[in-house]
Coordinates of C-alpha atoms in Angstrom, one line a residue:
X1 CA 0.0 0.0 0.0
X2 CA 1.3 3.6 -0.7
X3 CA 2.0 5.6 2.3
X4 CA -0.7 7.5 3.7
X5 CA -0.6 11.6 3.4
X6 CA -1.7 13.1 6.7
X7 CA -3.3 16.6 6.8
X8 CA -4.1 18.2 10.3
X9 CA -7.2 20.7 10.0
X10 CA -6.1 23.3 12.6
X11 CA -3.4 24.9 14.3
X12 CA -4.3 26.2 17.7
X13 CA -2.6 25.0 20.8
X14 CA -4.0 21.6 20.6
X15 CA -3.6 21.2 17.1
X16 CA -0.1 22.3 17.2
X17 CA 0.8 19.9 20.3
X18 CA -0.7 17.0 18.1
X19 CA 1.5 18.1 15.0
X20 CA 4.6 17.6 17.5
X21 CA 3.5 13.9 17.7
X22 CA 2.2 13.2 14.3
X23 CA 5.3 15.0 12.7
X24 CA 7.7 12.6 14.8
X25 CA 5.4 9.5 14.4
X26 CA 5.1 9.6 10.5
X27 CA 8.7 9.4 10.3
X28 CA 9.1 6.2 12.4
X29 CA 6.6 4.2 10.3
X30 CA 6.4 3.1 6.4
X31 CA 2.8 3.3 6.8
X32 CA 2.6 7.2 6.6
X33 CA 4.0 9.9 4.2
X34 CA 6.9 11.5 6.0
X35 CA 5.3 14.9 5.1
X36 CA 2.4 16.2 7.1
X37 CA 0.5 19.4 6.0
X38 CA -1.1 21.4 8.6
X39 CA -3.8 23.8 7.7
X40 CA -3.3 27.3 9.4
X41 CA -5.7 30.1 9.5
X42 CA -3.6 32.9 8.2
X43 CA -2.9 35.8 10.8
X44 CA -0.6 38.6 10.9
X45 CA 2.0 38.4 13.8
X46 CA 4.1 41.4 14.0
X47 CA 3.8 42.2 10.3
X48 CA 4.7 38.4 9.3
X49 CA 2.4 35.7 8.1
X50 CA 1.8 33.0 10.9
X51 CA 2.4 30.4 8.1
X52 CA 5.9 31.9 7.4
X53 CA 6.9 32.1 10.9
X54 CA 5.9 28.3 11.4
X55 CA 7.6 27.1 8.1
X56 CA 10.8 29.1 8.8
X57 CA 11.0 29.2 12.6
X58 CA 9.0 25.8 13.2
X59 CA 7.3 27.2 16.0
X60 CA 3.7 28.3 16.5
X61 CA 4.7 31.6 18.2
X62 CA 0.8 32.5 18.8
X63 CA -0.8 29.5 19.9
X64 CA 2.2 27.2 21.4
X65 CA 5.3 29.4 22.0
X66 CA 8.2 27.7 23.5
X67 CA 7.9 24.6 21.5
X68 CA 9.7 23.4 18.3
X69 CA 7.4 21.8 15.6
X70 CA 9.1 18.9 13.6
X71 CA 10.4 20.2 10.3
X72 CA 8.4 18.0 8.2
X73 CA 5.1 19.6 9.4
X74 CA 4.3 22.2 6.7
X75 CA 1.9 25.2 7.5
X76 CA -0.4 25.9 4.7
X77 CA -3.0 28.7 4.8
X78 CA -5.3 27.4 1.9
X79 CA -7.4 24.6 3.0
X80 CA -8.0 23.0 -0.4
X81 CA -4.1 23.0 -0.9
X82 CA -3.6 21.6 2.5
X83 CA -6.0 18.6 2.1
X84 CA -4.8 17.7 -1.5
X85 CA -3.8 14.1 -1.7
X86 CA -4.4 13.6 2.0
X87 CA -5.7 10.2 3.0
X88 CA -5.9 11.0 6.7
X89 CA -7.5 14.1 8.1
X90 CA -7.0 15.3 11.6
X91 CA -9.6 17.9 12.6
X92 CA -8.5 20.1 15.7
X93 CA -10.3 23.4 15.2
X94 CA -13.2 25.2 17.1
X95 CA -16.4 23.5 16.3
X96 CA -18.0 26.6 15.0
X97 CA -16.1 26.4 11.8
X98 CA -16.3 22.9 10.8
X99 CA -19.3 22.8 8.5
X100 CA -17.9 25.6 6.4
X101 CA -14.5 23.9 6.1
X102 CA -16.0 20.7 5.1
X103 CA -17.8 22.4 2.3
X104 CA -14.4 23.6 1.1
X105 CA -12.6 20.1 1.5
X106 CA -15.3 18.0 -0.1
X107 CA -14.5 18.5 -3.8
X108 CA -10.8 17.4 -3.0
X109 CA -11.8 14.0 -1.0
X110 CA -10.5 10.9 -2.7
X111 CA -11.7 7.5 -2.1
X112 CA -10.5 5.6 1.0
X113 CA -9.9 8.9 2.9
X114 CA -10.5 8.5 6.8
X115 CA -10.8 11.1 9.5
X116 CA -10.4 11.5 13.2
X117 CA -12.1 14.5 15.0
X118 CA -10.2 15.9 18.2
X119 CA -13.0 18.7 18.5
X120 CA -14.8 18.8 21.8
X121 CA -18.2 20.3 21.2
X122 CA -21.5 19.4 19.8
X123 CA -23.7 21.7 17.2
X124 CA -27.2 22.2 16.5
X125 CA -29.0 20.0 14.1
X126 CA -32.7 19.5 12.9
X127 CA -33.4 16.9 15.5
X128 CA -31.9 18.7 18.3
X129 CA -28.0 18.1 18.7
X130 CA -25.5 17.0 16.4
X131 CA -22.2 15.4 16.9
X132 CA -19.2 17.0 15.1
X133 CA -18.2 13.7 13.8
X134 CA -21.4 13.2 12.2
X135 CA -21.2 16.7 10.5
X136 CA -17.8 15.5 9.0
X137 CA -19.2 12.0 8.2
X138 CA -22.2 13.4 6.3
X139 CA -20.5 16.4 4.4
X140 CA -17.3 14.5 3.5
X141 CA -18.8 10.9 3.0
X142 CA -15.9 9.5 5.0
X143 CA -15.3 7.1 8.0
X144 CA -14.8 9.3 11.2
X145 CA -13.3 8.2 14.4
X146 CA -12.6 10.6 17.5
X147 CA -10.2 11.1 20.2
X148 CA -11.2 12.7 23.7
X149 CA -9.1 12.4 26.9
X150 CA -7.7 14.4 30.0
X151 CA -5.2 16.1 27.7
X152 CA -4.6 19.9 28.4
X153 CA -2.4 20.8 25.4
X154 CA 0.5 22.6 26.9
X155 CA 1.1 19.4 29.1
X156 CA 0.8 17.2 26.0
X157 CA 3.4 19.6 24.2
X158 CA 5.6 19.3 27.1
X159 CA 5.4 15.5 26.8
X160 CA 4.0 14.9 30.4
X161 CA 2.6 11.4 30.5
X162 CA -1.3 11.2 30.0
X163 CA -3.8 8.8 28.6
X164 CA -6.3 9.3 25.9
X165 CA -9.4 7.5 24.4
X166 CA -9.8 6.8 20.6
X167 CA -13.6 6.0 19.8
X168 CA -13.6 4.1 16.6
X169 CA -16.4 2.4 14.9
X170 CA -14.4 0.7 12.6
X171 CA -11.6 -1.1 14.7
X172 CA -8.9 -1.2 11.9
X173 CA -9.2 2.6 11.3
X174 CA -8.9 2.9 15.4
X175 CA -5.4 1.1 15.0
X176 CA -4.2 3.2 12.3
X177 CA -4.8 6.3 14.2
X178 CA -3.4 4.7 17.4
X179 CA 0.0 4.1 15.5
X180 CA -0.2 7.7 14.1
X181 CA -0.8 9.2 17.6
X182 CA 0.5 7.1 20.4
X183 CA 3.9 7.9 22.0
X184 CA 5.2 6.4 25.5
X185 CA 3.9 9.6 27.3
X186 CA 0.5 9.9 25.3
X187 CA -1.1 6.3 25.9
X188 CA -4.0 5.4 23.9
X189 CA -6.9 3.2 24.5
X190 CA -9.3 2.3 21.3
X191 CA -12.8 1.4 22.2
X192 CA -16.0 0.9 20.1
X193 CA -18.5 3.5 21.5
X194 CA -17.4 6.4 19.4
X195 CA -20.6 8.5 20.2
X196 CA -20.3 8.1 23.9
X197 CA -16.5 9.2 23.9
X198 CA -17.4 12.0 21.7
X199 CA -20.1 13.4 24.0
X200 CA -17.8 12.9 27.1
X201 CA -15.7 15.4 25.3
X202 CA -18.4 18.1 24.9
X203 CA -20.5 17.6 28.2
X204 CA -17.5 17.6 30.5
X205 CA -17.0 21.3 29.6
X206 CA -20.4 22.1 31.0
X207 CA -19.6 20.5 34.2
X208 CA -16.3 22.6 34.2
X209 CA -18.2 25.8 34.1
X210 CA -20.0 24.8 37.1
X211 CA -16.7 24.0 39.0
X212 CA -15.6 27.3 37.9
X213 CA -18.6 29.0 39.4
X214 CA -17.9 27.1 42.8
X215 CA -14.1 28.4 42.6
X216 CA -15.5 31.8 42.3
X217 CA -17.9 31.5 44.8
X218 CA -15.1 30.0 47.2
X219 CA -17.2 26.9 47.8
X220 CA -14.2 24.5 48.6
X221 CA -13.2 21.0 47.3
X222 CA -16.0 19.0 48.9
X223 CA -18.5 21.1 46.8
X224 CA -16.5 20.9 43.7
X225 CA -16.2 17.1 44.1
X226 CA -20.0 17.1 44.2
X227 CA -20.2 18.9 41.0
X228 CA -17.8 16.6 39.4
X229 CA -20.1 13.5 40.7
X230 CA -23.4 14.9 39.8
X231 CA -22.1 16.2 36.6
X232 CA -20.9 12.8 35.7
X233 CA -24.3 11.3 36.5
X234 CA -25.9 13.8 34.2
X235 CA -23.4 13.1 31.3
X236 CA -24.2 9.3 31.6
X237 CA -28.0 9.9 31.8
X238 CA -27.6 12.6 29.0
X239 CA -25.6 9.9 26.9
X240 CA -28.1 7.2 27.4
X241 CA -30.9 9.7 26.2
X242 CA -29.0 10.7 23.1
X243 CA -26.8 7.8 21.8
X244 CA -28.8 5.4 19.5
X245 CA -26.3 2.5 20.1
X246 CA -25.0 0.9 23.3
X247 CA -23.9 3.1 26.2
X248 CA -21.9 1.2 28.9
X249 CA -20.6 2.9 32.1
X250 CA -17.1 1.4 31.5
X251 CA -16.4 4.0 28.6
X252 CA -16.9 6.7 31.4
X253 CA -14.2 5.0 33.2
X254 CA -11.9 5.6 30.4
X255 CA -9.6 8.9 29.9
X256 CA -12.5 10.6 27.9
X257 CA -15.0 10.3 30.9
X258 CA -13.9 10.5 34.4
X259 CA -10.3 11.6 33.9
X260 CA -11.1 14.2 31.3
X261 CA -14.0 15.7 33.7
X262 CA -11.4 15.9 36.7
X263 CA -8.7 17.7 34.6
X264 CA -11.3 20.1 33.1
X265 CA -12.8 20.9 36.5
X266 CA -9.3 21.6 37.9
X267 CA -7.6 23.1 35.0
X268 CA -8.7 24.3 31.8
X269 CA -10.1 27.4 30.2
X270 CA -13.9 26.6 30.9
X271 CA -13.2 26.5 34.8
X272 CA -10.6 29.5 34.6
X273 CA -13.4 31.8 32.7
X274 CA -16.4 30.7 34.7
X275 CA -14.5 31.7 37.9
X276 CA -13.5 35.1 36.6
X277 CA -17.2 35.4 35.5
X278 CA -18.1 35.2 39.2
X279 CA -15.2 37.2 40.5
X280 CA -15.4 40.2 37.8
X281 CA -19.2 40.3 37.1
X282 CA -17.9 40.5 33.2
X283 CA -19.8 38.9 30.5
X284 CA -18.7 35.2 29.1
X285 CA -18.1 37.0 25.7
X286 CA -15.9 40.0 27.4
X287 CA -13.7 37.4 29.3
X288 CA -13.3 35.0 26.4
X289 CA -11.9 37.9 24.4
X290 CA -9.7 39.1 27.3
X291 CA -8.4 35.8 28.5
X292 CA -8.2 33.3 25.7
X293 CA -5.9 34.5 23.1
X294 CA -8.2 34.3 20.4
X295 CA -9.4 30.7 21.4
X296 CA -13.1 29.8 21.8
X297 CA -14.8 28.7 25.0
X298 CA -17.0 25.4 24.6
X299 CA -18.7 24.9 27.7
X300 CA -21.4 27.7 27.7
X301 CA -22.2 27.2 23.9
X302 CA -22.7 23.3 24.6
X303 CA -24.8 24.1 27.5
X304 CA -26.9 26.2 25.2
X305 CA -27.2 23.4 22.6
X306 CA -28.0 20.8 25.3
X307 CA -30.6 23.0 27.1
X308 CA -32.7 23.3 23.8
X309 CA -33.0 19.5 23.5
X310 CA -34.0 19.2 27.2
X311 CA -36.6 21.9 26.8
X312 CA -37.7 20.1 23.7
X313 CA -38.1 16.7 25.4
X314 CA -39.4 18.3 28.7
X315 CA -36.3 17.1 30.7
X316 CA -34.9 20.4 32.2
X317 CA -35.9 19.7 35.7
X318 CA -34.0 16.0 35.4
X319 CA -30.7 17.8 34.4
X320 CA -30.5 20.7 37.3
X321 CA -26.6 21.1 36.8
X322 CA -26.8 21.3 33.0
X323 CA -29.7 23.5 33.2
X324 CA -28.1 25.9 35.7
X325 CA -25.0 26.6 33.7
X326 CA -27.0 27.5 30.6
X327 CA -29.4 30.0 32.8
X328 CA -26.6 31.7 34.7
X329 CA -24.7 32.1 31.4
X330 CA -27.5 33.2 29.1
X331 CA -30.6 34.1 31.1
X332 CA -29.3 36.2 33.9
X333 CA -29.7 33.7 36.6
X334 CA -27.8 34.7 39.7
X335 CA -24.7 32.7 39.9
X336 CA -24.8 32.4 43.6
X337 CA -28.1 30.5 43.1
X338 CA -25.8 27.7 41.7
X339 CA -25.7 26.1 44.9
X340 CA -29.5 25.1 44.7
X341 CA -29.0 23.0 41.8
X342 CA -26.7 21.0 43.9
X343 CA -29.0 21.1 47.1
X344 CA -31.9 19.7 45.2
X345 CA -30.3 17.3 42.6
X346 CA -32.3 14.0 42.4
X347 CA -30.5 11.0 43.7
X348 CA -31.2 9.0 40.6
X349 CA -31.5 10.2 37.2

């Protein structure tokens, strides 16, 4: 078989961290083409194009400063040029942009191309919610796997040990992605329940917003532990409501589930911005612009998508934590009332 060409679609801090891994791994395996394309949304940094800086200095100075990218990773600002000839597409962009990009990519897809989504978010669909992998699957007509886990980008870039989960309905593809992405310090488990894995990656951001509210209100670690546990209960209940296939509790014990939830509730941008929301009384939009260096916040947006579906199914009261996060972020509910969603939480959902 000819070596498979890889294109990384996206180049933020997570995309750049993954580019470090992929750039090294493709050189160590004859399964992959040794040159990797990385699509970069073009920006000007101190009068120079970001792509030119990456291709000459081999560093993403805006989103992952201080880390050298492998020289075989080439930054390309034109999406159609970036995906040309690629058999493996690695999607790692804010979920708001996926639809438009897929429309641009579609004419250049060749038979046998496979994709993997590292995007933690969900979108609106006609039936309520739509998984990002489903958008890619439908628009590009390719098989798509997902990767989700307790993976704070800067720590992965620093090569600190962590685990992650690949959800792959097609086992053979899951093993290809494992070979492309696994390192001694980035350990991968492949599971079949792809939709559950992906939902974990989106829903935990809502819980992290709740954890940030706790921190801003000075509630302490016991309360935050309750937020994490009750949030996990709501994640499991929501997955059972939403996923058409099997949803087993063991998937929530993988890195994509409880591990990612804990990491995000103690680190991560959703927790940090939610804490600042309490302390500063600024809006989420203002804080996103001030604190995130051009990156997007996923938790509040995801809570809005989830809340719409819960309203439609008349289940708002069954998911008090998810609902409270939405109401505080978007409907002016007092953040100090957050504690009531914990006090009145049903023991079983």
